[in-house]
mmCIF file of C-alpha atoms and ligand atoms in Angstrom:
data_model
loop_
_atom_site.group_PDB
_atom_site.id
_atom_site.type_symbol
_atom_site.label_atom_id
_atom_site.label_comp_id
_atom_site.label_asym_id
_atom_site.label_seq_id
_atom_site.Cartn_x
_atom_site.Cartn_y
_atom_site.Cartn_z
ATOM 1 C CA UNK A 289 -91.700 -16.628 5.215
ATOM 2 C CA UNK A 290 -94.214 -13.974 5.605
ATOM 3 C CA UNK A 291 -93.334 -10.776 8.177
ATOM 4 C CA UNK A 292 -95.022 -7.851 9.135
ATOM 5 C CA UNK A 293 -93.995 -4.324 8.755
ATOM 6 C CA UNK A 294 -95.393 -1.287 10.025
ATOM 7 C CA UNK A 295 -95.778 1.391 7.124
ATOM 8 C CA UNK A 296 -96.994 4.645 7.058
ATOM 9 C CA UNK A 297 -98.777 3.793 10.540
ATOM 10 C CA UNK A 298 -100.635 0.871 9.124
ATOM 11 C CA UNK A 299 -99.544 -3.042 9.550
ATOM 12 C CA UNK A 300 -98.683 -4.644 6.352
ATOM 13 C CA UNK A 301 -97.925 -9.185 5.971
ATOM 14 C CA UNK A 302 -95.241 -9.420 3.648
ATOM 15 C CA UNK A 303 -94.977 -12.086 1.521
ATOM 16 C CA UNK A 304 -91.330 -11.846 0.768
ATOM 17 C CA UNK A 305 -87.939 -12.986 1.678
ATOM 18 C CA UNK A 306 -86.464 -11.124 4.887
ATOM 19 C CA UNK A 307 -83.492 -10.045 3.206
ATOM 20 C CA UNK A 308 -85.420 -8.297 0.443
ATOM 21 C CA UNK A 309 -84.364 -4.393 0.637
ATOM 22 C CA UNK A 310 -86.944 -2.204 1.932
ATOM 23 C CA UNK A 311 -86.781 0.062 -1.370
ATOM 24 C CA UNK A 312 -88.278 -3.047 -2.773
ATOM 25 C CA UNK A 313 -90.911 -4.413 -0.734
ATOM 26 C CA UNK A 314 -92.483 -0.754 -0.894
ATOM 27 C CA UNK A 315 -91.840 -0.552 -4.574
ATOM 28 C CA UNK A 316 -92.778 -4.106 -5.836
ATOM 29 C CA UNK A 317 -95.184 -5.598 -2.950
ATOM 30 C CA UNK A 318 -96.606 -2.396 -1.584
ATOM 31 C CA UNK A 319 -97.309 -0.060 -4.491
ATOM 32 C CA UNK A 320 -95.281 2.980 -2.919
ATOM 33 C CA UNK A 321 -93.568 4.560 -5.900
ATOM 34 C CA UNK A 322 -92.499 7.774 -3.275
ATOM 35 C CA UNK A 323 -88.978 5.862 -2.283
ATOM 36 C CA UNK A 324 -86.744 5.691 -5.390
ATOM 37 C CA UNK A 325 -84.140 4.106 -6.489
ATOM 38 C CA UNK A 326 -81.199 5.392 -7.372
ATOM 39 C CA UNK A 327 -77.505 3.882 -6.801
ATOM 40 C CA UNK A 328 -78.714 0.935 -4.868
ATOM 41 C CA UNK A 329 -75.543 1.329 -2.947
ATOM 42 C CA UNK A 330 -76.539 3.747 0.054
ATOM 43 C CA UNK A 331 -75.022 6.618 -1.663
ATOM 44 C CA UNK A 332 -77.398 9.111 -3.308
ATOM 45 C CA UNK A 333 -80.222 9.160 -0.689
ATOM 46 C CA UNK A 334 -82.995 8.612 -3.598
ATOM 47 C CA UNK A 335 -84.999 5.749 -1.597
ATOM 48 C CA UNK A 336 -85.051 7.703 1.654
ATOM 49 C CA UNK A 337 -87.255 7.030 4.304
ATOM 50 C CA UNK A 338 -87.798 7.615 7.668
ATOM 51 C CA UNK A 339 -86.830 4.627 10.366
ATOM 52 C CA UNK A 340 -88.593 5.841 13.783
ATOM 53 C CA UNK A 341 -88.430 9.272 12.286
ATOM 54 C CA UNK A 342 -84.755 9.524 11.598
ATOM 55 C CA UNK A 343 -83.829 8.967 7.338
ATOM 56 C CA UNK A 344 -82.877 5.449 6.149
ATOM 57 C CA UNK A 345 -81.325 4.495 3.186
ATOM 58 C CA UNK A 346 -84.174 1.604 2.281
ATOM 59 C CA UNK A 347 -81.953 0.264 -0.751
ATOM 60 C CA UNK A 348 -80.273 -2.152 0.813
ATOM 61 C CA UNK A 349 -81.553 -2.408 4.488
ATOM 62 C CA UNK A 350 -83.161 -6.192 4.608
ATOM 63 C CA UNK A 351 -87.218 -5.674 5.190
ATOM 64 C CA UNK A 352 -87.023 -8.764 7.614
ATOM 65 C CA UNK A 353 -84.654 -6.934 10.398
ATOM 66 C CA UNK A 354 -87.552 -3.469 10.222
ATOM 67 C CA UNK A 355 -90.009 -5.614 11.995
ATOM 68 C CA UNK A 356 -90.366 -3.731 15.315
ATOM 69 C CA UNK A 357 -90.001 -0.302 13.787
ATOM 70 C CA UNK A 358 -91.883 2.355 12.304
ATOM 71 C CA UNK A 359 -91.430 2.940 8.628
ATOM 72 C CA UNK A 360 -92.801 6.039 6.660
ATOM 73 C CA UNK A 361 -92.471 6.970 3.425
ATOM 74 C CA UNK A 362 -93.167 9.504 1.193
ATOM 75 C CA UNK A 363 -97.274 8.977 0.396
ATOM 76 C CA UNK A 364 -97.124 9.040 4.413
ATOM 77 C CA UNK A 365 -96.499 12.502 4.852
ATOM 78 C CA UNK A 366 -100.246 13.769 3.861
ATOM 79 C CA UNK A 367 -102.382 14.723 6.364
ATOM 80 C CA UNK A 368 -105.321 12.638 7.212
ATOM 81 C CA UNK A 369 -107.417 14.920 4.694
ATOM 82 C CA UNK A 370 -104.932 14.692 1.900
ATOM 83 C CA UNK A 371 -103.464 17.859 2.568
ATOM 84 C CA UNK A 372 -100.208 18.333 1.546
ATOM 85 C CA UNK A 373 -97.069 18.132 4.561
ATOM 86 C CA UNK A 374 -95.381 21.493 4.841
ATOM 87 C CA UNK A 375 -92.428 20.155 3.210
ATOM 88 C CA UNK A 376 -94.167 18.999 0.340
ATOM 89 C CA UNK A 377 -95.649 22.668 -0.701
ATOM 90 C CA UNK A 378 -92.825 24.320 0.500
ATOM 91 C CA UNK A 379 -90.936 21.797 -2.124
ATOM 92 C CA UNK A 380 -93.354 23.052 -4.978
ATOM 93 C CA UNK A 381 -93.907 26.824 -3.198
ATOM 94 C CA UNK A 382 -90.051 27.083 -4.470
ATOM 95 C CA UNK A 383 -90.281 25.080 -7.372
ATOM 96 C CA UNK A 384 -87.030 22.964 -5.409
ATOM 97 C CA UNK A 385 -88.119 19.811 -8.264
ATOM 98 C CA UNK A 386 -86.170 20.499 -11.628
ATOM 99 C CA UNK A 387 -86.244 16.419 -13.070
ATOM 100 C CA UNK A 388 -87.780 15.666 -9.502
ATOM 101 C CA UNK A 389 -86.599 12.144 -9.190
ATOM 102 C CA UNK A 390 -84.449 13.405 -6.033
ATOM 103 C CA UNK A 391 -87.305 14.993 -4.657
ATOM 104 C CA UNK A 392 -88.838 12.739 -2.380
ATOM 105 C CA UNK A 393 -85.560 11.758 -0.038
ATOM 106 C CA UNK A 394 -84.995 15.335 -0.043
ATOM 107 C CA UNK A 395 -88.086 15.369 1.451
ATOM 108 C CA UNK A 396 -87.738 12.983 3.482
ATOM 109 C CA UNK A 397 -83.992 13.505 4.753
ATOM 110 C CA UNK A 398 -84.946 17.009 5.256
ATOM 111 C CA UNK A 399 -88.134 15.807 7.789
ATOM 112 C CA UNK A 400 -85.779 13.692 9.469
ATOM 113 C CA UNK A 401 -84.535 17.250 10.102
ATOM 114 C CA UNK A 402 -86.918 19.427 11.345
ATOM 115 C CA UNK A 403 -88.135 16.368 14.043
ATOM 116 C CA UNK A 404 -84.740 16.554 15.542
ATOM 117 C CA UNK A 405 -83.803 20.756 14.806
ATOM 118 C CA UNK A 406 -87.309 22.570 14.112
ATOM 119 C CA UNK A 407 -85.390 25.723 13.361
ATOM 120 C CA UNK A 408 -82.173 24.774 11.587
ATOM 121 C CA UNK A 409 -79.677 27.311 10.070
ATOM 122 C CA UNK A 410 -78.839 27.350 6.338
ATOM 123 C CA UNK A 411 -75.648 25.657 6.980
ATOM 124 C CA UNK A 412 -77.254 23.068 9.052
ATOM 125 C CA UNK A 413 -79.915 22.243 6.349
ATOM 126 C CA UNK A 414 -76.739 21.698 4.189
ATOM 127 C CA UNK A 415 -75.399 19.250 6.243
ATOM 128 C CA UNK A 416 -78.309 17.375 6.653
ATOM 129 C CA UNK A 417 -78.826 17.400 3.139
ATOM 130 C CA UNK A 418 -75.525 16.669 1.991
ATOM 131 C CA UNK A 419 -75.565 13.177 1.383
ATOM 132 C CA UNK A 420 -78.648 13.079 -0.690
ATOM 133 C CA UNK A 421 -77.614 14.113 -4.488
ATOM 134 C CA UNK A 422 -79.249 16.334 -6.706
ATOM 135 C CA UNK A 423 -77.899 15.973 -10.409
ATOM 136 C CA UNK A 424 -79.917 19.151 -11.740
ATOM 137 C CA UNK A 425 -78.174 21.229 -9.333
ATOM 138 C CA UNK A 426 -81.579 22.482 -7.365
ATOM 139 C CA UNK A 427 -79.900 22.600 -3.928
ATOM 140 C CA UNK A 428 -80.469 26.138 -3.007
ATOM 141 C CA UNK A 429 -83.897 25.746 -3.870
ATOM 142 C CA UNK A 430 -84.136 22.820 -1.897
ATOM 143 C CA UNK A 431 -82.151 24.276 1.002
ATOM 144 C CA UNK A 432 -84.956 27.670 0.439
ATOM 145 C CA UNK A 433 -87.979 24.891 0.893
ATOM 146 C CA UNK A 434 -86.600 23.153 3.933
ATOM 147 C CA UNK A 435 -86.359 26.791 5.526
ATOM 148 C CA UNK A 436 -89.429 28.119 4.259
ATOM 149 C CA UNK A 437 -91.529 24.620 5.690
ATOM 150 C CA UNK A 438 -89.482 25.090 9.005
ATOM 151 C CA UNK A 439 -91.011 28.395 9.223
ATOM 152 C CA UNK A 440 -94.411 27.245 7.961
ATOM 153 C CA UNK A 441 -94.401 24.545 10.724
ATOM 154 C CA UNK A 442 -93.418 26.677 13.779
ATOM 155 C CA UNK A 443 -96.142 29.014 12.979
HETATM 156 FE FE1 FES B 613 -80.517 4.090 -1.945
HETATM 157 FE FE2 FES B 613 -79.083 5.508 -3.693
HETATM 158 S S1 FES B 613 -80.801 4.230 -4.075
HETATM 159 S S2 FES B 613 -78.956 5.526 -1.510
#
């Protein structure tokens, strides 16, 4: 049965079955490649999104129970005018992307963040970070773009 989903501020129908992961209906029925997937399993923070502005694991959360919530993903981080969220030049300022399939639940673990801590300390970014894997070993460049975008945004 069909349900509707709020996405990247904009009301989607969704012709699926509830239990369908979220990673999927923005993948498969939405077109929104940002999310990836990764272990499937909630453990490498590859399809993160945020849920109400705090990161969600969207591999294996049913669509059907996000009905009343606000879901953004990666391609909802531009600005109206297609500029580019802090995060996401910071990201490429410090070249944090080595194979880049991490990349976007970095980004989007790491703006799950800054909405709670605006200004957090290097050991804080590591925390928040430290369930969300990186197989190329680009975490201090990572942690260097979360810091450099927390600056960009406070200015
Ligand atoms: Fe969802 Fe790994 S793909 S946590």
């Amino acid at each position: 049965m069909a349900f509707t989903l709020t996405i990247n501020g904009k009301s989607h129908v969704i012709d699926a079955d509830e239990g369908t992961p979220l990673l999927y209906v923005l993948r498969d029925e939405l077109g929104l490649n940002g999310a990836k997937y990764g272990c499937g399993v909630g453990q490498c923070g590859a399809c993160t999104v945020l849920r109400d502005g705090a990161p969600l694991r969207s591999c294996f959360v049913p669509a059907g129970s996000l009905r009343e919530q606000s879901i953004t993903t990666l391609e909802g981080m531009r600005a109206l005018d297609g500029a580019l969220h802090p995060l996401q030049s910071a990201f490429l300022e410090e070249q944090a992307g080595q194979c880049a399939y991490c990349i976007p639940g970095m980004i989007m673990a790491a703006a799950g963040l800054l909405r709670q801590k605006p200004n957090p300390s290097e050991a804080e970014i590591r925390t928040a970070l430290d369930a969300n894997l990186c197989r190329c070993g680009s975490h201090n460049r990572i942690v260097r773009a979360v810091k450099r975008a927390a600056e960009a945004m406070a200015r």
